[in-house]
Amino acid sequence: MLYPIESESREVKDLSGLWNFKVDKEDEGLYNKWYMDRLKESIVMPVPASYNDITTDASIRDHIGNVWYERTFFVPDSWRDKLLMIRVGSAAHHAILWINSIEAVRHRGGFLPFEADISDMVKYGEENRVTVCVNNVLDWTCLPTGEIKTYNDEKHPAGYKVQETYFDFYNYSGIHRPVKLYTTPKTYIEDIKVTTDICGVDGVVKYDVVVKGENISVLLCLSDETGSIVAEGTGSSGSLMVSNAKLWQPGKPYLYTLSVKLTDTSGKVVDVYRLPFGIRTVKVEGSKFFINGVPFYFKGFGKHEDSDIRGKGLDEVLNVRDFNLLKWIGANSFRTSHYPYSEEIINLADQEGIVLIDEAPAVGMCLWNDDEKIFAEDRINANTLDHHLQTIREMIARDKNHPSVVMWSVANEAATNEEAALPYFTSVVNELRKLDPSRPVTIVHTVDAARDKVSQLFDVICINRYFGWYIDHGVTDFIEKQMDSELLAWHKKYPKPIIVTEFGADTVAGFHQIPPVAFTEDFQCEFLEQYFKSFDKFDFVIGEHIWAFADFATKQGLTRVIGNKKGVFTRQRQPKAAAYLLKARWTKI
Ligand code: BDP
């Protein structure tokens, strides 16, 4: 799936802005066909944004079910002989979209784009209407998984409903990424796939172009950052050589552009798409992770798409700030915990040379209770797996060409100690490797090595550990020893590279105490230093990702005082004391 761009043959119209919005409090909109007409008694709502924190009304923030968005747009007459697509960057979590009352597309899953050909649904040279019904209910048939709990007891109003989630971030809802219209010619480039290799000092660029239409020739032209042409080719698949290639390297990115042109039998150019990409290789060998043949050590964070007021809505200002902070602190990577982030963020990572572990939205697959199984007929079952596989397909379709994406993560903290987790993740990993044999695959663990049943499937082991926080809370003295024995146990069972993808302590900015106690900035510093003592002993530890980059919103809970405060930066993206400690460490490694 290609990102919508403009070219001499393509136009893009961004429908971001203020839309009409209505909460479907009685769950009647579908039944009463609200899509047939303008929404009545709507309020104004920005797109993209989560709707939860924008109004002052708790019943909107906490709504479980459908909400409706609507706006009008104009389609110029000049688009009549083109193909017109509508593309939603993401809508959390499920959506149905109508154009002028005609259903155009439905989609499940809140973190990946979907699109539809609406050429036959719009009125050219006239005003049109787009209506989107967005649903935020999570159950066992989707990712992330969740369940609705309904209370029928004397302590609650009859039928009182709660959306139960098993993950630790606020269930922000709404249209989170831009809605765009884009045109292509009727004969067009549907997809491009690029994989790269290095041969001595040269780069090898393998490409596959999917074309819609017949009697068409495919021309390829590869240019460097100055715009100079470095290779040319023809045909819908093949490979191009770039002599003396400049590699895409962590911290030193270099992007080439592959221009794909379609020409008709008379030689006239029909469609043009320019794809930025980097030449680089990724490989796991022994207990090392190599980028371009050089061992790579992951320094960075687990993050969230999260900020004040706009929740999970795309915010380019915030994103650029985040990348500036990552560079300032000496980080080279992050994990898109716990879902695929916006394409705009991944584009930034390509441009800024930040390495990504791209994670599927499979989070909350653990009940933290050994007496109950989550991989079970009435919970994570064949329907969940179907959706997981679909999500993997969509994630790879979207992100396959990004040099910054060096590894896929199939899930965060699943109950991989359960028997049924093995066949489940075997299917997921098989699908992933079939679609993309070029990148290593990982899973992020909470279980310990002795109980894990799935890690033989993966190239890299990722573990999250909270010694001194959830275990022996407030005691930093044994962290080093606890971490040592943990790492050695994993390494003994699976001699593979290990990244510690989460370790962190809630820290309220401005709290200080000496000797340190939990929740102070002093504690966060002392806590992190103990982990580093352990990591630095083992060469199979190939990375440290602190939980978390910034403070973020969670559901309300006894251990969360207005959100999770494990950020090294505040939610407003200002440093806590630990940021200086990390900067000192990471600029040296
Ligand atoms: C880990 C989860 C992460 C949480 C973190 C925490 O992977 O999403 O936010 O714990 O408790 O288990 O802070």
Coordinates of C-alpha atoms and ligand atoms in Angstrom, one line a residue:
M1 CA 0.0 0.0 0.0
L2 CA 1.6 3.3 -1.1
Y3 CA 1.5 6.5 0.9
P4 CA -0.6 9.1 -1.0
I5 CA 1.7 11.6 -2.7
E6 CA 1.5 14.2 -5.4
S7 CA 3.2 13.9 -8.7
E8 CA 2.6 15.1 -12.2
S9 CA -0.1 12.4 -12.5
R10 CA -1.5 12.4 -8.9
E11 CA -3.2 14.9 -6.7
V12 CA -3.9 14.8 -3.0
K13 CA -6.5 16.7 -1.0
D14 CA -6.2 16.5 2.8
L15 CA -9.6 16.5 4.6
S16 CA -8.0 17.4 8.0
G17 CA -9.8 20.1 9.8
L18 CA -13.1 20.6 11.6
W19 CA -15.7 17.9 11.1
N20 CA -19.2 17.5 12.4
F21 CA -19.4 15.0 15.2
K22 CA -22.0 13.2 17.2
V23 CA -21.9 10.6 19.9
D24 CA -24.4 7.8 19.3
K25 CA -25.5 7.6 22.9
E26 CA -28.5 5.3 22.2
D27 CA -26.7 3.2 19.6
E28 CA -29.3 4.1 17.0
G29 CA -27.3 5.6 14.2
L30 CA -26.9 2.5 12.1
Y31 CA -30.5 1.4 12.6
N32 CA -31.8 4.9 11.8
K33 CA -29.3 5.3 8.9
W34 CA -27.7 8.5 10.0
Y35 CA -25.4 8.2 7.0
M36 CA -28.4 9.0 4.7
D37 CA -28.4 12.7 5.6
R38 CA -26.5 15.4 7.4
L39 CA -25.9 14.7 11.1
K40 CA -28.5 16.4 13.3
E41 CA -27.4 18.3 16.4
S42 CA -23.7 17.6 15.8
I43 CA -20.8 19.4 17.6
V44 CA -17.5 20.4 16.0
M45 CA -14.6 18.0 16.2
P46 CA -11.0 18.3 14.8
V47 CA -9.6 15.5 12.6
P48 CA -7.1 14.1 13.2
A49 CA -7.4 13.8 17.0
S50 CA -8.8 11.6 19.7
Y51 CA -12.2 13.0 20.6
N52 CA -11.9 12.0 24.3
D53 CA -10.1 15.0 25.9
I54 CA -11.4 17.7 23.6
T55 CA -14.8 18.5 25.2
T56 CA -15.5 19.0 28.9
D57 CA -18.1 16.3 28.9
A58 CA -17.2 13.0 30.7
S59 CA -19.9 11.1 28.8
I60 CA -18.2 11.9 25.5
R61 CA -14.7 11.0 27.0
D62 CA -15.9 7.7 28.4
H63 CA -18.4 6.7 25.6
I64 CA -18.3 3.1 24.6
G65 CA -19.7 2.4 21.2
N66 CA -20.2 4.4 18.0
V67 CA -19.5 8.0 17.2
W68 CA -20.2 9.7 13.9
Y69 CA -18.0 12.1 11.9
E70 CA -19.1 14.0 8.8
R71 CA -17.9 16.7 6.5
T72 CA -18.4 17.9 3.0
F73 CA -15.8 18.3 0.3
F74 CA -15.7 19.4 -3.3
V75 CA -14.5 17.2 -6.2
P76 CA -13.3 19.3 -9.1
D77 CA -14.6 18.5 -12.6
S78 CA -11.0 17.9 -13.7
W79 CA -10.9 14.7 -11.6
R80 CA -13.7 13.1 -13.7
D81 CA -11.4 10.9 -15.8
K82 CA -9.2 9.8 -12.9
L83 CA -9.5 7.2 -10.2
L84 CA -10.4 8.8 -6.9
M85 CA -9.5 7.1 -3.6
I86 CA -10.3 8.0 -0.1
R87 CA -7.8 7.0 2.5
V88 CA -8.1 7.1 6.3
G89 CA -4.7 7.0 8.1
S90 CA -6.4 5.3 11.1
A91 CA -9.6 5.3 13.0
A92 CA -9.7 3.7 16.4
H93 CA -10.8 1.1 16.4
H94 CA -13.3 0.1 13.7
A95 CA -15.0 2.2 11.0
I96 CA -17.6 2.3 8.3
L97 CA -17.3 5.1 5.7
W98 CA -20.0 6.3 3.4
I99 CA -19.7 8.7 0.5
N100 CA -23.0 10.5 -0.3
S101 CA -24.8 7.8 1.7
I102 CA -23.2 4.9 -0.2
E103 CA -21.0 2.6 1.8
A104 CA -17.5 2.8 0.5
V105 CA -15.4 0.7 3.0
R106 CA -15.4 -0.8 6.4
H107 CA -12.3 -1.7 8.4
R108 CA -11.4 -3.3 11.7
G109 CA -8.3 -2.3 13.7
G110 CA -7.4 1.1 14.9
F111 CA -3.8 1.6 13.9
L112 CA -3.5 1.0 10.2
P113 CA -4.8 2.7 7.1
F114 CA -7.7 1.8 4.9
E115 CA -8.9 3.1 1.6
A116 CA -11.6 2.8 -1.1
D117 CA -12.1 3.7 -4.7
I118 CA -14.9 6.3 -4.7
S119 CA -14.7 7.4 -8.3
D120 CA -18.3 6.2 -8.9
M121 CA -19.7 7.5 -5.7
V122 CA -18.9 11.2 -6.0
K123 CA -20.5 14.0 -7.9
Y124 CA -18.0 15.8 -10.0
G125 CA -17.9 19.6 -9.9
E126 CA -20.2 19.5 -6.9
E127 CA -20.2 19.2 -3.2
N128 CA -20.0 15.7 -1.6
R129 CA -20.4 14.3 1.9
V130 CA -18.3 11.8 3.7
T131 CA -19.7 10.2 6.9
V132 CA -17.7 7.9 9.1
C133 CA -19.0 5.8 11.9
V134 CA -16.2 5.0 14.3
N135 CA -16.5 2.3 17.0
N136 CA -14.2 1.9 20.0
V137 CA -15.3 -1.4 21.4
L138 CA -12.5 -4.0 21.9
D139 CA -13.3 -7.6 22.2
W140 CA -11.6 -11.0 21.6
T141 CA -12.0 -10.8 17.8
C142 CA -9.7 -7.8 17.4
L143 CA -6.4 -6.3 18.4
P144 CA -5.8 -5.1 21.0
T145 CA -8.1 -7.6 22.6
G146 CA -10.5 -6.5 25.3
E147 CA -14.0 -7.3 26.6
I148 CA -17.1 -5.4 27.7
K149 CA -18.1 -6.2 31.2
T150 CA -21.8 -5.6 32.0
Y151 CA -22.8 -5.3 35.7
N152 CA -26.2 -6.4 36.8
D153 CA -26.0 -6.0 40.6
E154 CA -27.5 -3.7 43.2
K155 CA -24.3 -1.6 43.4
H156 CA -24.5 -0.4 39.8
P157 CA -27.2 1.1 37.5
A158 CA -28.8 -1.7 35.5
G159 CA -26.7 -2.7 32.5
Y160 CA -23.7 -0.6 33.6
K161 CA -20.9 -1.3 31.0
V162 CA -17.2 -1.1 31.3
Q163 CA -14.7 -1.6 28.5
E164 CA -12.2 -3.9 30.0
T165 CA -8.7 -3.6 28.5
Y166 CA -5.6 -5.5 29.5
F167 CA -3.1 -2.9 28.4
D168 CA -1.7 0.2 30.1
F169 CA -2.6 3.1 27.9
Y170 CA -5.8 5.1 27.6
N171 CA -8.2 3.7 25.0
Y172 CA -8.2 6.9 22.9
S173 CA -10.7 6.8 20.1
G174 CA -11.6 8.7 17.0
I175 CA -10.1 9.5 13.6
H176 CA -6.4 9.6 14.7
R177 CA -4.7 10.1 11.4
P178 CA -5.5 12.2 8.3
V179 CA -8.3 11.4 5.9
K180 CA -7.1 12.1 2.4
L181 CA -8.5 12.1 -1.1
Y182 CA -6.0 11.2 -3.8
T183 CA -6.3 10.6 -7.5
T184 CA -4.4 8.3 -9.8
P185 CA -4.8 7.8 -13.5
K186 CA -7.1 4.9 -14.4
T187 CA -4.0 2.9 -15.3
Y188 CA -1.7 3.2 -12.3
I189 CA 1.0 2.0 -10.1
E190 CA -0.7 0.1 -7.3
D191 CA 2.3 -0.9 -5.3
I192 CA 6.0 -0.9 -5.2
K193 CA 8.2 -3.2 -3.1
V194 CA 11.9 -2.5 -2.6
T195 CA 14.5 -4.6 -0.9
T196 CA 18.2 -3.8 -0.8
D197 CA 21.5 -5.6 -0.4
I198 CA 25.1 -4.6 -0.4
C199 CA 27.7 -6.1 -2.7
G200 CA 31.2 -4.7 -1.8
V201 CA 30.8 -1.0 -2.1
D202 CA 27.8 -1.2 -4.4
G203 CA 24.1 -1.3 -3.5
V204 CA 21.7 -3.8 -5.0
V205 CA 18.1 -2.6 -5.2
K206 CA 15.5 -5.2 -6.0
Y207 CA 12.1 -3.9 -7.0
D208 CA 8.6 -5.2 -7.7
V209 CA 6.0 -3.0 -9.2
V210 CA 2.3 -3.9 -9.2
V211 CA 0.5 -2.2 -12.1
K212 CA -3.3 -1.9 -12.6
G213 CA -3.9 -1.7 -16.3
E214 CA -2.7 -3.2 -19.6
N215 CA -0.3 -2.5 -22.5
I216 CA 1.9 -0.5 -20.2
S217 CA 5.7 -0.2 -19.9
V218 CA 7.4 0.3 -16.5
L219 CA 10.4 2.6 -16.4
L220 CA 12.6 3.0 -13.3
C221 CA 14.9 5.8 -12.5
L222 CA 16.9 5.9 -9.3
S223 CA 18.3 9.2 -8.1
D224 CA 20.4 10.3 -5.1
E225 CA 19.8 13.1 -2.7
T226 CA 21.2 15.7 -5.1
G227 CA 18.8 14.5 -7.8
S228 CA 21.5 12.9 -9.9
I229 CA 20.4 9.7 -11.7
V230 CA 22.5 6.7 -10.5
A231 CA 20.7 3.8 -12.1
E232 CA 17.9 3.2 -14.6
G233 CA 15.8 0.1 -15.6
T234 CA 12.7 -1.2 -17.2
G235 CA 10.1 -3.9 -16.4
S236 CA 7.9 -4.5 -13.4
S237 CA 10.5 -6.4 -11.4
G238 CA 14.2 -6.7 -11.4
S239 CA 17.2 -5.2 -9.7
L240 CA 19.3 -2.0 -10.1
M241 CA 23.0 -1.6 -9.1
V242 CA 24.1 1.6 -7.4
S243 CA 27.9 1.9 -7.6
N244 CA 29.6 3.3 -4.5
A245 CA 26.3 3.4 -2.7
K246 CA 25.7 5.7 0.2
L247 CA 24.2 3.6 2.9
W248 CA 21.2 4.4 5.2
Q249 CA 22.9 4.2 8.6
P250 CA 21.6 4.7 12.1
G251 CA 22.3 8.4 12.9
K252 CA 23.5 9.0 9.3
P253 CA 20.6 8.3 7.0
Y254 CA 20.8 8.6 3.2
L255 CA 17.7 8.3 1.1
Y256 CA 17.6 7.6 -2.6
T257 CA 14.4 8.0 -4.6
L258 CA 13.0 5.4 -6.9
S259 CA 10.9 7.0 -9.6
V260 CA 8.5 4.6 -11.2
K261 CA 6.9 5.7 -14.5
L262 CA 4.3 4.0 -16.5
T263 CA 4.2 4.7 -20.2
D264 CA 1.6 3.7 -22.8
T265 CA 2.2 2.2 -26.2
S266 CA 2.8 5.7 -27.7
G267 CA 5.5 6.4 -25.0
K268 CA 3.3 8.9 -23.2
V269 CA 3.8 9.0 -19.4
V270 CA 0.7 7.8 -17.7
D271 CA 1.6 7.6 -14.0
V272 CA 4.6 8.6 -11.8
Y273 CA 5.3 7.6 -8.2
R274 CA 8.5 8.6 -6.3
L275 CA 9.4 6.3 -3.5
P276 CA 12.1 7.4 -1.0
F277 CA 14.1 4.4 0.3
G278 CA 17.5 3.6 1.9
I279 CA 20.1 1.0 1.0
R280 CA 20.9 -1.1 4.0
T281 CA 21.0 -4.6 5.2
V282 CA 19.8 -6.2 8.5
K283 CA 21.0 -9.5 9.8
V284 CA 21.0 -11.5 13.1
E285 CA 24.0 -13.7 13.5
G286 CA 25.0 -15.5 16.7
S287 CA 24.2 -13.1 19.5
K288 CA 24.6 -9.9 17.4
F289 CA 22.3 -7.7 15.4
F290 CA 24.0 -6.2 12.3
I291 CA 23.0 -3.2 10.3
N292 CA 25.1 -3.0 7.1
G293 CA 27.4 -5.6 8.6
V294 CA 28.1 -3.5 11.7
P295 CA 27.0 -4.7 15.1
F296 CA 24.2 -2.5 16.3
Y297 CA 23.3 -1.6 20.0
F298 CA 19.7 -0.4 20.5
K299 CA 19.7 2.7 22.7
G300 CA 16.3 4.3 23.2
F301 CA 12.8 3.9 24.5
G302 CA 9.4 2.3 24.3
K303 CA 7.1 5.2 23.3
H304 CA 3.4 6.0 22.8
E305 CA 1.5 8.2 20.4
D306 CA 0.1 10.3 23.2
S307 CA -0.1 14.0 24.1
D308 CA -2.2 16.5 26.0
I309 CA -5.7 17.2 24.5
R310 CA -5.2 15.5 21.2
G311 CA -4.6 12.1 22.7
K312 CA -3.4 9.8 19.9
G313 CA -4.1 12.2 17.1
L314 CA -1.3 12.9 14.6
D315 CA 0.7 15.9 15.7
E316 CA 3.6 16.8 13.5
V317 CA 4.8 19.5 15.9
L318 CA 5.1 17.0 18.7
N319 CA 6.7 14.3 16.5
V320 CA 9.5 16.6 15.3
R321 CA 10.0 17.7 19.0
D322 CA 10.3 14.0 19.9
F323 CA 12.9 13.3 17.2
N324 CA 14.9 16.3 18.4
L325 CA 14.8 15.0 22.0
L326 CA 15.8 11.5 20.8
K327 CA 18.8 13.0 19.0
W328 CA 19.7 15.3 22.0
I329 CA 19.7 12.4 24.4
G330 CA 21.8 10.2 22.2
A331 CA 19.1 7.6 21.4
N332 CA 19.4 5.7 18.2
S333 CA 16.1 3.7 18.2
F334 CA 12.6 3.1 19.6
R335 CA 9.9 0.5 19.6
T336 CA 6.5 1.5 18.2
S337 CA 5.0 0.1 21.4
H338 CA 2.3 -1.2 21.3
Y339 CA 0.9 -0.7 17.8
P340 CA 2.1 0.6 14.4
Y341 CA 2.6 4.4 14.6
S342 CA 1.6 6.8 11.9
E343 CA 3.3 6.7 8.6
E344 CA 4.3 10.3 9.2
I345 CA 6.4 9.1 12.2
I346 CA 8.0 6.3 10.2
N347 CA 8.8 8.7 7.4
L348 CA 10.5 10.9 10.0
A349 CA 12.5 8.0 11.3
D350 CA 13.7 7.3 7.8
Q351 CA 14.8 10.9 7.4
E352 CA 16.4 11.3 10.8
G353 CA 18.2 7.9 10.9
I354 CA 16.3 6.6 13.9
V355 CA 16.0 2.8 14.0
L356 CA 12.5 1.2 14.7
I357 CA 11.1 -2.0 16.0
D358 CA 7.7 -2.0 14.4
E359 CA 5.1 -3.6 16.7
A360 CA 1.7 -5.2 15.9
P361 CA -1.1 -4.0 18.1
A362 CA -1.1 -7.3 20.0
V363 CA -1.0 -6.0 23.5
G364 CA -2.9 -7.2 26.6
M365 CA -2.7 -10.9 25.7
C366 CA -2.0 -11.8 29.3
L367 CA -4.3 -12.1 32.3
W368 CA -1.4 -12.1 34.9
N369 CA -3.2 -15.0 36.7
D370 CA -1.9 -18.5 36.4
D371 CA -5.2 -20.1 37.1
E372 CA -6.9 -18.7 34.0
K373 CA -5.9 -19.2 30.4
I374 CA -6.1 -16.3 27.8
F375 CA -5.4 -18.5 24.8
A376 CA -8.7 -20.3 25.1
E377 CA -11.9 -20.9 23.1
D378 CA -13.8 -18.0 24.8
R379 CA -10.9 -15.5 24.7
I380 CA -7.9 -15.5 22.2
N381 CA -9.1 -17.9 19.7
A382 CA -9.2 -18.6 15.9
N383 CA -11.0 -15.3 15.3
T384 CA -8.3 -13.4 17.1
L385 CA -5.7 -15.2 15.1
D386 CA -7.4 -14.3 11.8
H387 CA -7.4 -10.7 12.8
H388 CA -3.8 -10.8 14.0
L389 CA -2.8 -12.3 10.6
Q390 CA -4.7 -9.6 8.8
T391 CA -3.0 -6.9 10.9
I392 CA 0.4 -8.4 10.1
R393 CA -0.5 -8.3 6.3
E394 CA -1.6 -4.7 6.6
M395 CA 1.4 -3.6 8.6
I396 CA 3.9 -5.1 6.2
A397 CA 1.9 -3.8 3.2
R398 CA 2.3 -0.3 4.7
D399 CA 5.8 -0.4 6.2
K400 CA 7.8 -2.8 4.1
N401 CA 9.9 -0.1 2.2
H402 CA 11.0 1.8 5.3
P403 CA 14.8 1.5 6.0
S404 CA 14.2 2.6 9.6
V405 CA 12.1 -0.5 10.3
V406 CA 14.7 -3.1 11.0
M407 CA 12.6 -5.7 12.9
W408 CA 9.0 -6.7 13.4
S409 CA 7.5 -7.3 16.9
V410 CA 4.5 -9.6 16.8
A411 CA 3.2 -8.9 20.3
N412 CA 3.9 -7.3 23.7
E413 CA 3.7 -9.4 26.8
A414 CA 1.6 -12.3 25.7
A415 CA 1.1 -15.3 27.9
T416 CA 3.7 -17.3 26.0
N417 CA 3.8 -19.8 28.9
E418 CA 0.5 -21.2 27.8
E419 CA 0.5 -24.3 25.5
A420 CA -1.8 -22.7 23.0
A421 CA 0.5 -19.8 22.5
L422 CA 2.9 -21.9 20.5
P423 CA 0.6 -22.9 17.6
Y424 CA -0.9 -19.3 17.7
F425 CA 2.5 -17.6 17.3
T426 CA 3.8 -20.2 14.9
S427 CA 1.0 -19.1 12.5
V428 CA 1.8 -15.4 13.0
V429 CA 5.5 -15.8 12.5
N430 CA 5.0 -18.0 9.4
E431 CA 2.8 -15.4 7.8
L432 CA 5.3 -12.7 8.6
R433 CA 8.3 -14.5 7.3
K434 CA 6.4 -15.5 4.1
L435 CA 5.6 -11.8 3.4
D436 CA 8.9 -10.4 4.5
P437 CA 11.9 -12.7 4.7
S438 CA 14.2 -9.7 4.8
R439 CA 13.7 -8.6 8.5
P440 CA 14.2 -10.3 11.8
V441 CA 11.2 -11.0 14.0
T442 CA 10.8 -10.7 17.7
I443 CA 8.2 -10.9 20.5
V444 CA 8.4 -8.9 23.7
H445 CA 8.2 -10.9 26.9
T446 CA 6.9 -10.6 30.4
V447 CA 7.1 -14.3 31.2
D448 CA 10.4 -15.8 32.3
A449 CA 12.7 -18.0 30.3
A450 CA 11.8 -21.2 32.1
R451 CA 8.1 -20.8 31.3
D452 CA 8.3 -19.4 27.8
K453 CA 7.2 -21.8 25.1
V454 CA 7.7 -19.8 21.9
S455 CA 11.0 -18.1 21.7
Q456 CA 12.5 -20.7 19.4
L457 CA 10.4 -19.0 16.7
F458 CA 12.1 -15.7 16.9
D459 CA 15.5 -14.1 16.0
V460 CA 15.8 -11.8 18.9
I461 CA 14.5 -12.1 22.4
C462 CA 13.0 -8.9 23.9
I463 CA 12.2 -8.8 27.6
N464 CA 10.5 -6.3 29.9
R465 CA 11.6 -6.3 33.5
Y466 CA 10.5 -4.3 36.6
F467 CA 12.9 -5.3 39.4
G468 CA 12.9 -2.5 42.0
W469 CA 9.4 -1.4 40.8
Y470 CA 6.7 -4.1 40.6
I471 CA 9.1 -6.6 42.3
D472 CA 10.9 -5.4 45.4
H473 CA 9.3 -2.0 45.0
G474 CA 11.6 0.8 46.0
V475 CA 14.7 -1.4 46.5
T476 CA 17.5 -0.8 44.0
D477 CA 20.1 -2.9 45.8
F478 CA 19.4 -6.2 44.1
I479 CA 18.4 -5.0 40.6
E480 CA 21.9 -5.8 39.2
K481 CA 21.8 -9.4 40.6
Q482 CA 18.2 -10.0 39.6
M483 CA 18.8 -8.7 36.1
D484 CA 22.0 -10.8 35.7
S485 CA 20.3 -14.0 36.6
E486 CA 17.3 -13.2 34.3
L487 CA 19.6 -12.5 31.3
L488 CA 21.7 -15.6 31.9
A489 CA 18.6 -17.8 32.1
W490 CA 17.3 -16.5 28.8
H491 CA 20.7 -16.8 27.2
K492 CA 21.1 -20.4 28.4
K493 CA 17.7 -21.5 27.0
Y494 CA 17.9 -19.5 23.8
P495 CA 21.4 -18.4 22.8
K496 CA 20.1 -15.4 20.8
P497 CA 20.6 -11.6 21.1
I498 CA 18.5 -10.0 23.9
I499 CA 17.1 -6.5 24.1
V500 CA 15.7 -5.3 27.4
T501 CA 12.7 -3.5 25.9
E502 CA 11.2 -2.1 29.1
F503 CA 12.5 -1.2 32.5
G504 CA 11.4 1.9 34.3
A505 CA 10.1 3.6 37.4
D506 CA 7.2 6.1 37.8
T507 CA 8.7 9.5 38.5
V508 CA 6.8 12.7 39.2
A509 CA 8.8 15.6 37.7
G510 CA 9.9 17.9 40.5
F511 CA 9.9 15.3 43.3
H512 CA 13.3 14.9 45.0
Q513 CA 14.5 13.1 48.0
I514 CA 17.8 11.8 49.2
P515 CA 18.3 9.0 50.0
P516 CA 16.0 8.3 47.1
V517 CA 12.5 6.9 47.4
A518 CA 10.2 5.7 44.7
F519 CA 8.5 8.3 42.5
T520 CA 11.4 10.9 42.8
E521 CA 13.7 11.9 40.0
D522 CA 16.6 10.8 42.2
F523 CA 15.1 7.3 42.4
Q524 CA 14.7 7.0 38.6
C525 CA 18.4 7.8 38.2
E526 CA 19.6 5.4 40.7
F527 CA 17.2 2.7 39.5
L528 CA 18.4 3.0 35.8
E529 CA 22.1 2.9 36.8
Q530 CA 21.6 -0.5 38.5
Y531 CA 20.2 -2.0 35.3
F532 CA 23.1 -0.6 33.2
K533 CA 25.6 -2.4 35.5
S534 CA 24.0 -5.6 34.5
F535 CA 23.6 -4.9 30.8
D536 CA 27.2 -3.9 30.4
K537 CA 28.5 -7.3 31.5
F538 CA 26.9 -9.3 28.7
D539 CA 27.8 -9.0 25.0
F540 CA 24.6 -10.9 24.0
V541 CA 22.6 -7.9 25.4
I542 CA 22.2 -5.8 22.2
G543 CA 20.0 -3.0 23.5
E544 CA 18.3 -1.1 26.2
H545 CA 14.9 0.6 25.7
I546 CA 13.7 2.5 28.7
W547 CA 10.1 2.5 29.6
A548 CA 9.1 5.1 28.7
F549 CA 10.1 8.0 26.5
A550 CA 7.4 10.4 28.0
D551 CA 4.7 10.2 30.6
F552 CA 1.4 9.1 29.0
A553 CA -2.3 8.7 29.7
T554 CA -3.7 5.4 31.0
K555 CA -7.1 4.4 32.2
Q556 CA -7.8 5.4 35.8
G557 CA -6.3 3.0 38.4
L558 CA -4.9 2.9 41.9
T559 CA -1.3 2.8 40.6
R560 CA -1.8 5.6 38.1
V561 CA -1.9 9.2 39.3
I562 CA -3.2 10.9 36.1
G563 CA -1.4 8.5 33.9
N564 CA 1.8 6.5 33.7
K565 CA 4.8 8.6 34.9
K566 CA 7.7 6.4 33.8
G567 CA 8.6 8.9 31.2
V568 CA 12.2 10.2 31.0
F569 CA 10.4 13.3 29.6
T570 CA 7.2 14.7 30.9
R571 CA 4.1 14.5 28.8
Q572 CA 4.9 18.1 27.7
R573 CA 8.3 16.8 26.5
Q574 CA 10.6 18.4 29.1
P575 CA 13.4 16.4 30.7
K576 CA 13.5 14.8 34.1
A577 CA 16.9 14.3 35.8
A578 CA 17.3 10.9 34.3
A579 CA 17.5 12.5 30.8
Y580 CA 20.9 13.9 31.7
L581 CA 22.1 10.6 33.0
L582 CA 21.1 8.9 29.8
K583 CA 22.5 11.6 27.6
A584 CA 25.9 11.1 29.4
R585 CA 25.7 7.3 28.9
W586 CA 24.4 7.1 25.4
T587 CA 26.7 9.8 23.9
K588 CA 29.6 7.5 25.0
I589 CA 28.3 4.1 23.8
Ligands
BDP1 C1 4.6 -3.2 30.9 C2 3.8 -2.9 29.6 C3 3.6 -1.4 29.4 C4 3.2 -0.7 30.7 C5 4.3 -1.0 31.7 C6 4.1 -0.3 33.1 O1 4.3 -3.5 28.5 O2 2.6 -1.2 28.4 O3 2.9 0.6 30.6 O4 4.4 -2.4 32.0 O5 3.5 -0.9 34.0 O6 4.1 -4.4 31.4 O7 4.5 0.9 33.2

